[in-house]
Short mmCIF file of C-alpha atoms and ligand atoms in Angstrom, two decimals:
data_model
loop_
_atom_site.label_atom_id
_atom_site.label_comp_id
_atom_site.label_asym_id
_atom_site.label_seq_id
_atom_site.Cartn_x
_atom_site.Cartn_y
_atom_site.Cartn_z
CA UNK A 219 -11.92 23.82 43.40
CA UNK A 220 -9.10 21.54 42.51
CA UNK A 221 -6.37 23.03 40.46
CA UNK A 222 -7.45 20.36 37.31
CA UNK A 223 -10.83 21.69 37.86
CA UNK A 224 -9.44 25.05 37.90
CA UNK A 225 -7.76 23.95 34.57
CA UNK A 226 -10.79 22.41 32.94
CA UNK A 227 -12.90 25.63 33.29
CA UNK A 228 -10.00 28.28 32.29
CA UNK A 229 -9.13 26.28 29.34
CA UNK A 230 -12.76 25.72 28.62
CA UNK A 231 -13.72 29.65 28.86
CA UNK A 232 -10.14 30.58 26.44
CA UNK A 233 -11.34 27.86 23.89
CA UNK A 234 -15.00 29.53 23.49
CA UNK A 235 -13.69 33.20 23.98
CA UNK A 236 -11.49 32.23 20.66
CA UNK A 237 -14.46 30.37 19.23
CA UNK A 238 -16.36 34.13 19.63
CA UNK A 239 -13.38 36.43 18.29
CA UNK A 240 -12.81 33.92 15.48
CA UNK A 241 -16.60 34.18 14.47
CA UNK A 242 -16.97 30.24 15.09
CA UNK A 243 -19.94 28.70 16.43
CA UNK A 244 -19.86 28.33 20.38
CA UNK A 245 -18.77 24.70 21.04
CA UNK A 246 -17.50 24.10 17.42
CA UNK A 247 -13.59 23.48 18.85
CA UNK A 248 -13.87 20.63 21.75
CA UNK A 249 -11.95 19.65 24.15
CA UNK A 250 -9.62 16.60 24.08
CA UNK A 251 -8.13 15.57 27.50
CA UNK A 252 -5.10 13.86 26.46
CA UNK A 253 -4.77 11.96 30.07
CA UNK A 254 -1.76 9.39 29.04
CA UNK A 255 0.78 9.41 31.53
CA UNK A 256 -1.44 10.77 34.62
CA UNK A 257 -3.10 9.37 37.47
CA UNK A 258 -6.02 7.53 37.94
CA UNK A 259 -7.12 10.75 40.86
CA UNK A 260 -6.27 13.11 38.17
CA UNK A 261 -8.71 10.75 35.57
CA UNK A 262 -11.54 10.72 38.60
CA UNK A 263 -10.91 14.52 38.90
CA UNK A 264 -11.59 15.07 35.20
CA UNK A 265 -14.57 13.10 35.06
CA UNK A 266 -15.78 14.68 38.16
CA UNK A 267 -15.90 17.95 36.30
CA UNK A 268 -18.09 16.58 33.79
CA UNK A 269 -15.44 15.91 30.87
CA UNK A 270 -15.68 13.42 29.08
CA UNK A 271 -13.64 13.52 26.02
CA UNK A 272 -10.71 12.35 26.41
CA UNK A 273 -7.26 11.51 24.13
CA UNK A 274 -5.22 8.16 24.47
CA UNK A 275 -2.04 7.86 22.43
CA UNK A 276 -1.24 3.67 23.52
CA UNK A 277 -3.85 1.00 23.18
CA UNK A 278 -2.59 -0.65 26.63
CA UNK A 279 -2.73 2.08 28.50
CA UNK A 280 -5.94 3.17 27.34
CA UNK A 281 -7.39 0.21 28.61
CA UNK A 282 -5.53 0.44 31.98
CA UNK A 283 -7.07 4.07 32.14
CA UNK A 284 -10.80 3.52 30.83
CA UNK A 285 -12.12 0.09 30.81
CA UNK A 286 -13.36 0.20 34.16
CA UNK A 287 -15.23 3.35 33.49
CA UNK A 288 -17.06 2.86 30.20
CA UNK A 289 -19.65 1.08 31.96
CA UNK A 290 -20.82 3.79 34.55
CA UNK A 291 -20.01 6.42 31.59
CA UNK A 292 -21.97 5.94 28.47
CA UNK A 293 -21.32 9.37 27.08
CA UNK A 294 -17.96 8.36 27.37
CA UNK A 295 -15.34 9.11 24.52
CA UNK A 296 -11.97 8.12 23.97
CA UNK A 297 -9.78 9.34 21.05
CA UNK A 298 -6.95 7.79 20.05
CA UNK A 299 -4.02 9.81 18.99
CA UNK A 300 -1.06 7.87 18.94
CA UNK A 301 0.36 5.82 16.01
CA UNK A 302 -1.57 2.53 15.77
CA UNK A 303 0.13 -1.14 14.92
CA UNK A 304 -2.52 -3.66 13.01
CA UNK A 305 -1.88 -6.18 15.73
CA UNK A 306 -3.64 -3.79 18.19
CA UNK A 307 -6.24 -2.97 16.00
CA UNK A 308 -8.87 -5.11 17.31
CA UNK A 309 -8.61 -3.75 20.83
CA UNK A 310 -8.51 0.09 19.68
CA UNK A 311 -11.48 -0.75 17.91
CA UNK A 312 -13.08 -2.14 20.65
CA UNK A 313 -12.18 0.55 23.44
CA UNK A 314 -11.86 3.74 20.99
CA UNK A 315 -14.72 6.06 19.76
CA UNK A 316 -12.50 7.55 17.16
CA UNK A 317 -9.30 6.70 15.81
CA UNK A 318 -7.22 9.84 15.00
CA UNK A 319 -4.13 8.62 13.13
CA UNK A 320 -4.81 6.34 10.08
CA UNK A 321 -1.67 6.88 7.92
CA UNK A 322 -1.61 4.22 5.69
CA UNK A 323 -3.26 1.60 3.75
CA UNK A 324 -2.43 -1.70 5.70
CA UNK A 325 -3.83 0.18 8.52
CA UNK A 326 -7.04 0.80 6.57
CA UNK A 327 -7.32 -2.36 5.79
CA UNK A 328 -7.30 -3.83 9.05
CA UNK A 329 -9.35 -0.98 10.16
CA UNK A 330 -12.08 -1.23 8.03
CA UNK A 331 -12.25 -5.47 8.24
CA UNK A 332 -12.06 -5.25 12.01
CA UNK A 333 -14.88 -2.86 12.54
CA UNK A 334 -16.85 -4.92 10.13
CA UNK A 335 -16.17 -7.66 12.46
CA UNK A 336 -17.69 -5.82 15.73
CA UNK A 337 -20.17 -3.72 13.86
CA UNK A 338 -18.55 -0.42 14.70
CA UNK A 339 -18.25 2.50 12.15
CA UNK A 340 -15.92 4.68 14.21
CA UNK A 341 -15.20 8.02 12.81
CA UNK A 342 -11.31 8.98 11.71
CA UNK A 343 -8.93 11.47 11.47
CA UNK A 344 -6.14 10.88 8.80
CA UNK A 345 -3.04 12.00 10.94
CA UNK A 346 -1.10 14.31 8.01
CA UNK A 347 3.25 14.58 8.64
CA UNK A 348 2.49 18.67 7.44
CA UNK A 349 6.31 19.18 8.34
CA UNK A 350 7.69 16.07 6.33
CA UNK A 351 9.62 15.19 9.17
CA UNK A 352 11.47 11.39 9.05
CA UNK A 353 10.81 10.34 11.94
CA UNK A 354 7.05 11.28 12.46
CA UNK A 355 4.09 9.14 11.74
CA UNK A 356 1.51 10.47 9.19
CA UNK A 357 0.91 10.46 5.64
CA UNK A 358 2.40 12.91 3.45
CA UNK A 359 0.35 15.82 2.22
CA UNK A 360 1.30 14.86 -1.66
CA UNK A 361 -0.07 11.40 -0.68
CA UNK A 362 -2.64 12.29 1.52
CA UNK A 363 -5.23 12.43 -1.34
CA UNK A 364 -4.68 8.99 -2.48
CA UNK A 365 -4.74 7.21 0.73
CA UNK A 366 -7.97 9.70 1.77
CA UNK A 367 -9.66 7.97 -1.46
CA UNK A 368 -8.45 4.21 -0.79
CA UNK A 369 -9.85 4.79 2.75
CA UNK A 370 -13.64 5.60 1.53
CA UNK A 371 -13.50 3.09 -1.07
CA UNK A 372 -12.60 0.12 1.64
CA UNK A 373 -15.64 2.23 3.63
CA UNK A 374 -13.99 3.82 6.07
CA UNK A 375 -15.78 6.49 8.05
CA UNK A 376 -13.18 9.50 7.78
CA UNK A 377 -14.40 12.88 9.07
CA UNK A 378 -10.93 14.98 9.09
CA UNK A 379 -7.55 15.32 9.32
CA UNK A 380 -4.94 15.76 12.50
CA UNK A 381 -1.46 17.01 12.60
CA UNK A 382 1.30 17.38 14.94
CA UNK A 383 3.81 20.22 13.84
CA UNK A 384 7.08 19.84 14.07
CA UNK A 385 8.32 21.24 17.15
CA UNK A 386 10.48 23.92 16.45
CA UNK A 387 8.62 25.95 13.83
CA UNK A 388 5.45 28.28 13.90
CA UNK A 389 2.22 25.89 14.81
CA UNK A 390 -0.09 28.34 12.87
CA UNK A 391 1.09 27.22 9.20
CA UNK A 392 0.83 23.81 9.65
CA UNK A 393 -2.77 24.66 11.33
CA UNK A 394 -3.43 26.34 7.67
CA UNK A 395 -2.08 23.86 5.53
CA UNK A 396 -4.22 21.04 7.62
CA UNK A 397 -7.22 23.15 7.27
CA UNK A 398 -6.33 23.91 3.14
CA UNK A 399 -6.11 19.76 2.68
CA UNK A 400 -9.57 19.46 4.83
CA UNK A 401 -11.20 21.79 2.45
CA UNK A 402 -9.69 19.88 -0.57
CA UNK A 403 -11.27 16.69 0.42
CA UNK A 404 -14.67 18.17 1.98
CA UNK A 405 -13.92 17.13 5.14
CA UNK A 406 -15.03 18.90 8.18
CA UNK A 407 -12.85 17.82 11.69
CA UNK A 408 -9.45 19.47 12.18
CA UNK A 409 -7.52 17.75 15.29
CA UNK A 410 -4.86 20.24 15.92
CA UNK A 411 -3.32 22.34 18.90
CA UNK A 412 -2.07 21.21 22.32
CA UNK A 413 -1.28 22.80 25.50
CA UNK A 414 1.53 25.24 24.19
CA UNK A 415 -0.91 26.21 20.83
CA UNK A 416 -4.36 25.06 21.24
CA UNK A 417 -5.35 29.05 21.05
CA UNK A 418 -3.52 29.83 17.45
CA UNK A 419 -5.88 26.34 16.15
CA UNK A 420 -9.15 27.56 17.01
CA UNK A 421 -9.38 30.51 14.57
CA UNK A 422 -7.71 28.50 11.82
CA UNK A 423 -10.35 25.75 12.13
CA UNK A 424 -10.15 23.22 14.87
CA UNK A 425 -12.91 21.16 15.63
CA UNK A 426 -10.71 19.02 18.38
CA UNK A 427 -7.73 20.48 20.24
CA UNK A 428 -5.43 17.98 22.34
CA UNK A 429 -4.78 19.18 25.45
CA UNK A 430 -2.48 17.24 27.96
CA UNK A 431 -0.14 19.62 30.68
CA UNK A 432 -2.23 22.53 30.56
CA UNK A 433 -5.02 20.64 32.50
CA UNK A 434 -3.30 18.04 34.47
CA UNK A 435 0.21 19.09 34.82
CA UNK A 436 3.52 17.26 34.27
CA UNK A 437 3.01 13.72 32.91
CA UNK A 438 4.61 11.06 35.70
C1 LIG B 749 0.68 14.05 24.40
C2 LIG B 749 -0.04 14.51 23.22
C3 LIG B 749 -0.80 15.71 23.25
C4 LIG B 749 -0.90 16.61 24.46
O1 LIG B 749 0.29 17.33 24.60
P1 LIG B 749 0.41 18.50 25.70
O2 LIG B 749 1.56 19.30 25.23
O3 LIG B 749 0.65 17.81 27.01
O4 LIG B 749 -0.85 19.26 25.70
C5 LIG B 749 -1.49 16.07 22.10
N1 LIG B 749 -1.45 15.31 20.98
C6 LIG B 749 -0.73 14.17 20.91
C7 LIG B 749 -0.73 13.39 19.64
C8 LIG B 749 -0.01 13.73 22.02
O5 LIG B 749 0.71 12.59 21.93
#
């Protein structure tokens, strides 16, 4: 086996071992290969495993990575978890499966008229700044409520919430406070967890976890 396949299945069996010790359902936290920055042998690897959920966080390269392959992989999906300008819009819609980090209203906006436009209803994720940090993208929790409503009133398909804790504190209470919000707003996905905490998200209520290094190594 290849060390990415290697990867794949070690990761796979930790996610559903803390699926059983959590009491969650086995297969309720999936999988999302974050494979921005890597190779396209590393990309043929992880498809050659079986994968095929995968996380994108630019548009461009995105389309560098997975155009070619959407054809000869229906089941295909691509998230998108990096901040999204309206001027890309159109080709996230196009190439995406589920956008992961509405955070404001223009962005709905354009969201929900461009899907109109190619008669997609893509699910989202409402990316959430849980840390209140300056310079990261995401809506505040205090406002999250208010854009969550303007977002099904324009008819946008949002299933959850994602967050990306600030660095230097503990992962685990922003995992709770994303999971308190989801609950507010009857909303069932939680994106949260990556390589260094994907194992604290699962018992607090992850239905995606974002996992880059820990599969393919080192981003180039
Ligand atoms: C890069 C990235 C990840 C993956 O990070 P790793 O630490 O490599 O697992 C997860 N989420 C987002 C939003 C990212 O940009």
């Amino acid at each position: 086996m290849s060390s990415i396949a290697e990867n794949f299945s070690d990761i796979q069996r930790r996610i559903r071992k803390a699926e059983k010790l959590s009491g969650r359902e086995e297969g309720s936290a999936r999988l999302v290969a974050v494979s921005k920055m890597q190779s396209p042998s590393a990309i043929e690897e992880a498809l050659a495993c079986g994968h095929r959920l995968f996380g994108e966080n630019k548009v461009q390269e995105a389309q560098e990575h997975w155009a070619h392959h959407k054809s000869n992989y229906p089941d295909l999906h691509l998230h998108l978890i990096g901040p999204l300008q309206t001027n890309k819009v159109k080709d996230a819609v196009a190439l995406f499966d589920c956008i992961e980090t509405v955070d404001r209203e223009k962005l709905v906006d354009a969201l929900a008229e461009e899907m109109k436009k190619q008669g997609r209803d893509l699910p989202c994720l409402i990316q959430v700044n849980t840390g209140e940090e300056d310079q990261k993208s995401g809506v505040l929790p205090a406002h999250l409520p208010k854009l969550y409503a303007y977002a099904i009133e324009k008819g946008l398909n949002v299933t959850g919430l994602m967050c990306i804790p600030p660095v230097e504190e503990p992962s685990a209470l922003h995992f709770a406070l994303l999971l308190k919000l989801a609950k507010s707003l009857n909303v069932k996905d939680l994106s949260m967890g990556m390589s260094n905490d994907y194992l604290r998200a699962v018992p607090l209520g992850a239905t995606y976890v974002r996992v880059g290094t820990a599969l393919f190594g080192s981003r180039s």
